[in-house]
PDB file of C-alpha atoms in Angstrom:
ATOM      1  CA  MET A   1     -33.579 -61.603  85.911  1.00  0.00           C
ATOM      2  CA  SER A   2     -36.655 -59.629  85.325  1.00  0.00           C
ATOM      3  CA  MET A   3     -36.675 -55.905  85.690  1.00  0.00           C
ATOM      4  CA  ILE A   4     -40.490 -55.838  86.767  1.00  0.00           C
ATOM      5  CA  PRO A   5     -41.809 -58.151  89.449  1.00  0.00           C
ATOM      6  CA  MET A   6     -42.929 -61.512  88.156  1.00  0.00           C
ATOM      7  CA  GLU A   7     -46.375 -60.912  89.664  1.00  0.00           C
ATOM      8  CA  TRP A   8     -47.144 -58.278  86.910  1.00  0.00           C
ATOM      9  CA  GLY A   9     -47.056 -60.984  84.264  1.00  0.00           C
ATOM     10  CA  GLU A  10     -50.230 -62.426  85.708  1.00  0.00           C
ATOM     11  CA  PRO A  11     -53.318 -62.013  83.691  1.00  0.00           C
ATOM     12  CA  ASP A  12     -55.257 -60.775  86.736  1.00  0.00           C
ATOM     13  CA  SER A  13     -52.668 -58.381  88.060  1.00  0.00           C
ATOM     14  CA  ARG A  14     -53.719 -54.783  88.232  1.00  0.00           C
ATOM     15  CA  PRO A  15     -50.143 -53.104  88.063  1.00  0.00           C
ATOM     16  CA  GLY A  16     -49.327 -55.525  85.256  1.00  0.00           C
ATOM     17  CA  ILE A  17     -52.271 -54.101  83.105  1.00  0.00           C
ATOM     18  CA  TYR A  18     -51.126 -50.854  84.001  1.00  0.00           C
ATOM     19  CA  TYR A  19     -47.903 -51.522  82.966  1.00  0.00           C
ATOM     20  CA  ASP A  20     -48.920 -53.113  79.774  1.00  0.00           C
ATOM     21  CA  PHE A  21     -50.935 -50.009  78.891  1.00  0.00           C
ATOM     22  CA  LEU A  22     -47.850 -47.946  79.616  1.00  0.00           C
ATOM     23  CA  TRP A  23     -45.957 -49.733  76.700  1.00  0.00           C
ATOM     24  CA  THR A  24     -48.908 -50.297  74.408  1.00  0.00           C
ATOM     25  CA  GLY A  25     -49.727 -46.424  74.531  1.00  0.00           C
ATOM     26  CA  LEU A  26     -45.959 -45.812  74.070  1.00  0.00           C
ATOM     27  CA  ALA A  27     -45.780 -47.867  71.140  1.00  0.00           C
ATOM     28  CA  VAL A  28     -49.146 -46.241  69.540  1.00  0.00           C
ATOM     29  CA  ILE A  29     -47.738 -42.811  70.189  1.00  0.00           C
ATOM     30  CA  VAL A  30     -44.509 -43.612  68.375  1.00  0.00           C
ATOM     31  CA  LEU A  31     -46.152 -45.780  65.669  1.00  0.00           C
ATOM     32  CA  ALA A  32     -48.595 -42.870  65.086  1.00  0.00           C
ATOM     33  CA  ALA A  33     -46.057 -40.215  64.992  1.00  0.00           C
ATOM     34  CA  LEU A  34     -43.985 -42.329  62.263  1.00  0.00           C
ATOM     35  CA  ALA A  35     -46.940 -42.605  60.347  1.00  0.00           C
ATOM     36  CA  TYR A  36     -47.812 -39.083  60.500  1.00  0.00           C
ATOM     37  CA  TRP A  37     -44.394 -37.207  60.396  1.00  0.00           C
ATOM     38  CA  GLU A  38     -42.563 -39.987  58.161  1.00  0.00           C
ATOM     39  CA  PRO A  39     -39.013 -39.482  59.704  1.00  0.00           C
ATOM     40  CA  PHE A  40     -35.884 -41.374  58.727  1.00  0.00           C
ATOM     41  CA  SER A  41     -37.000 -41.260  54.915  1.00  0.00           C
ATOM     42  CA  ILE A  42     -39.857 -43.830  55.820  1.00  0.00           C
ATOM     43  CA  THR A  43     -42.861 -42.982  53.309  1.00  0.00           C
ATOM     44  CA  VAL A  44     -46.102 -43.982  54.744  1.00  0.00           C
ATOM     45  CA  SER A  45     -48.706 -43.701  52.149  1.00  0.00           C
ATOM     46  CA  ILE A  46     -52.076 -44.816  53.388  1.00  0.00           C
ATOM     47  CA  THR A  47     -54.750 -46.204  50.841  1.00  0.00           C
ATOM     48  CA  PRO A  48     -57.932 -47.975  51.560  1.00  0.00           C
ATOM     49  CA  PRO A  49     -56.546 -51.601  50.551  1.00  0.00           C
ATOM     50  CA  ARG A  50     -53.372 -51.057  52.422  1.00  0.00           C
ATOM     51  CA  LEU A  51     -55.471 -50.042  55.453  1.00  0.00           C
ATOM     52  CA  ALA A  52     -57.749 -52.788  55.202  1.00  0.00           C
ATOM     53  CA  GLY A  53     -55.018 -55.451  54.732  1.00  0.00           C
ATOM     54  CA  ALA A  54     -52.919 -54.041  57.575  1.00  0.00           C
ATOM     55  CA  THR A  55     -55.815 -53.944  59.797  1.00  0.00           C
ATOM     56  CA  ILE A  56     -56.854 -57.541  59.297  1.00  0.00           C
ATOM     57  CA  LEU A  57     -53.190 -58.491  59.768  1.00  0.00           C
ATOM     58  CA  GLY A  58     -52.829 -56.465  62.698  1.00  0.00           C
ATOM     59  CA  VAL A  59     -55.786 -57.797  64.560  1.00  0.00           C
ATOM     60  CA  ILE A  60     -54.932 -61.453  63.673  1.00  0.00           C
ATOM     61  CA  LEU A  61     -51.257 -60.673  65.057  1.00  0.00           C
ATOM     62  CA  GLY A  62     -52.808 -58.999  68.359  1.00  0.00           C
ATOM     63  CA  VAL A  63     -55.110 -61.833  69.181  1.00  0.00           C
ATOM     64  CA  SER A  64     -52.305 -64.369  68.414  1.00  0.00           C
ATOM     65  CA  VAL A  65     -49.893 -62.547  70.693  1.00  0.00           C
ATOM     66  CA  MET A  66     -52.339 -62.188  73.538  1.00  0.00           C
ATOM     67  CA  TYR A  67     -53.324 -65.706  73.276  1.00  0.00           C
ATOM     68  CA  GLY A  68     -49.826 -66.846  73.582  1.00  0.00           C
ATOM     69  CA  SER A  69     -48.917 -64.626  76.314  1.00  0.00           C
ATOM     70  CA  PHE A  70     -51.846 -65.118  78.552  1.00  0.00           C
ATOM     71  CA  VAL A  71     -53.815 -67.851  77.762  1.00  0.00           C
ATOM     72  CA  SER A  72     -51.438 -70.796  76.334  1.00  0.00           C
ATOM     73  CA  GLU A  73     -49.435 -72.433  79.069  1.00  0.00           C
ATOM     74  CA  ARG A  74     -47.535 -74.431  76.331  1.00  0.00           C
ATOM     75  CA  PHE A  75     -46.398 -71.265  74.731  1.00  0.00           C
ATOM     76  CA  GLN A  76     -45.557 -69.648  78.186  1.00  0.00           C
ATOM     77  CA  ARG A  77     -43.314 -72.732  78.946  1.00  0.00           C
ATOM     78  CA  LEU A  78     -41.587 -72.426  75.779  1.00  0.00           C
ATOM     79  CA  TRP A  79     -41.117 -68.599  76.221  1.00  0.00           C
ATOM     80  CA  ALA A  80     -39.604 -69.013  79.765  1.00  0.00           C
ATOM     81  CA  ASP A  81     -36.510 -70.581  78.104  1.00  0.00           C
ATOM     82  CA  PHE A  82     -33.819 -67.794  77.770  1.00  0.00           C
ATOM     83  CA  ARG A  83     -32.696 -69.047  74.365  1.00  0.00           C
ATOM     84  CA  ILE A  84     -35.973 -69.334  72.759  1.00  0.00           C
ATOM     85  CA  ARG A  85     -36.985 -65.812  74.160  1.00  0.00           C
ATOM     86  CA  PHE A  86     -33.619 -64.191  72.891  1.00  0.00           C
ATOM     87  CA  ALA A  87     -33.810 -65.786  69.483  1.00  0.00           C
ATOM     88  CA  GLY A  88     -37.604 -64.706  69.149  1.00  0.00           C
ATOM     89  CA  LEU A  89     -36.958 -60.960  70.185  1.00  0.00           C
ATOM     90  CA  PHE A  90     -33.918 -61.100  67.847  1.00  0.00           C
ATOM     91  CA  ALA A  91     -36.082 -62.489  64.822  1.00  0.00           C
ATOM     92  CA  LEU A  92     -38.814 -60.084  65.836  1.00  0.00           C
ATOM     93  CA  ILE A  93     -36.583 -56.857  65.810  1.00  0.00           C
ATOM     94  CA  MET A  94     -34.770 -57.819  62.672  1.00  0.00           C
ATOM     95  CA  GLY A  95     -37.963 -58.680  60.991  1.00  0.00           C
ATOM     96  CA  GLY A  96     -39.597 -55.366  62.013  1.00  0.00           C
ATOM     97  CA  GLN A  97     -36.421 -53.542  60.503  1.00  0.00           C
ATOM     98  CA  LEU A  98     -36.458 -55.488  57.525  1.00  0.00           C
ATOM     99  CA  GLY A  99     -40.396 -54.684  57.089  1.00  0.00           C
ATOM    100  CA  LEU A 100     -39.547 -51.195  57.528  1.00  0.00           C
ATOM    101  CA  THR A 101     -37.055 -51.319  54.801  1.00  0.00           C
ATOM    102  CA  ILE A 102     -39.045 -53.262  52.150  1.00  0.00           C
ATOM    103  CA  ALA A 103     -42.643 -52.269  53.000  1.00  0.00           C
ATOM    104  CA  PRO A 104     -43.004 -49.322  55.499  1.00  0.00           C
ATOM    105  CA  THR A 105     -46.531 -48.556  55.133  1.00  0.00           C
ATOM    106  CA  TRP A 106     -47.667 -52.200  55.747  1.00  0.00           C
ATOM    107  CA  THR A 107     -45.086 -52.474  58.661  1.00  0.00           C
ATOM    108  CA  VAL A 108     -46.163 -49.288  60.380  1.00  0.00           C
ATOM    109  CA  LEU A 109     -49.773 -49.871  59.875  1.00  0.00           C
ATOM    110  CA  THR A 110     -49.692 -53.475  60.888  1.00  0.00           C
ATOM    111  CA  MET A 111     -47.736 -52.619  64.048  1.00  0.00           C
ATOM    112  CA  LEU A 112     -49.927 -49.623  64.826  1.00  0.00           C
ATOM    113  CA  THR A 113     -53.256 -52.152  64.549  1.00  0.00           C
ATOM    114  CA  THR A 114     -51.666 -54.819  66.309  1.00  0.00           C
ATOM    115  CA  PHE A 115     -50.921 -52.647  69.451  1.00  0.00           C
ATOM    116  CA  LEU A 116     -54.328 -50.837  69.320  1.00  0.00           C
ATOM    117  CA  ALA A 117     -55.896 -54.573  69.300  1.00  0.00           C
ATOM    118  CA  PHE A 118     -54.001 -55.126  72.467  1.00  0.00           C
ATOM    119  CA  ILE A 119     -55.901 -52.738  74.528  1.00  0.00           C
ATOM    120  CA  PRO A 120     -59.344 -54.235  74.283  1.00  0.00           C
ATOM    121  CA  LEU A 121     -57.812 -57.675  74.437  1.00  0.00           C
ATOM    122  CA  ARG A 122     -55.814 -56.983  77.427  1.00  0.00           C
ATOM    123  CA  ILE A 123     -59.044 -55.610  79.397  1.00  0.00           C
ATOM    124  CA  ALA A 124     -60.812 -58.467  78.207  1.00  0.00           C
ATOM    125  CA  ILE A 125     -58.373 -61.042  79.803  1.00  0.00           C
ATOM    126  CA  TYR A 126     -57.995 -58.942  83.103  1.00  0.00           C
ATOM    127  CA  LEU A 127     -61.667 -58.836  83.391  1.00  0.00           C
ATOM    128  CA  HIS A 128     -62.071 -62.609  82.544  1.00  0.00           C
ATOM    129  CA  THR A 129     -59.377 -63.704  85.120  1.00  0.00           C
ATOM    130  CA  ARG A 130     -60.466 -61.214  87.819  1.00  0.00           C
TER     131      ARG A 130
END
């Protein structure tokens, strides 16, 4: 059972877009703070090649997630299965933690770019379906 109304998951939902911006904004703030203050012994050393590579990868991931979430009906049907959703979220969380352990700079910058790419993509999807 979902904690939020099912209507908020629709691409043309105004409360849904506000909800998405709330979580996206929170993720951007947390990731930016992580990159700036480097807590928990996570060292983020930003160089131009790392920033360029993480930006390209983050934009590709952002477009892929937005396409799968709001455009692809096949992915939406697959994601509706609880076991698939649980396994996918588990893999995503474990992959994020592994990424922070192995390559913290790439992981933080890629996730930050991905969430920043969500904002204009979500607005475009909302305006297109409105």
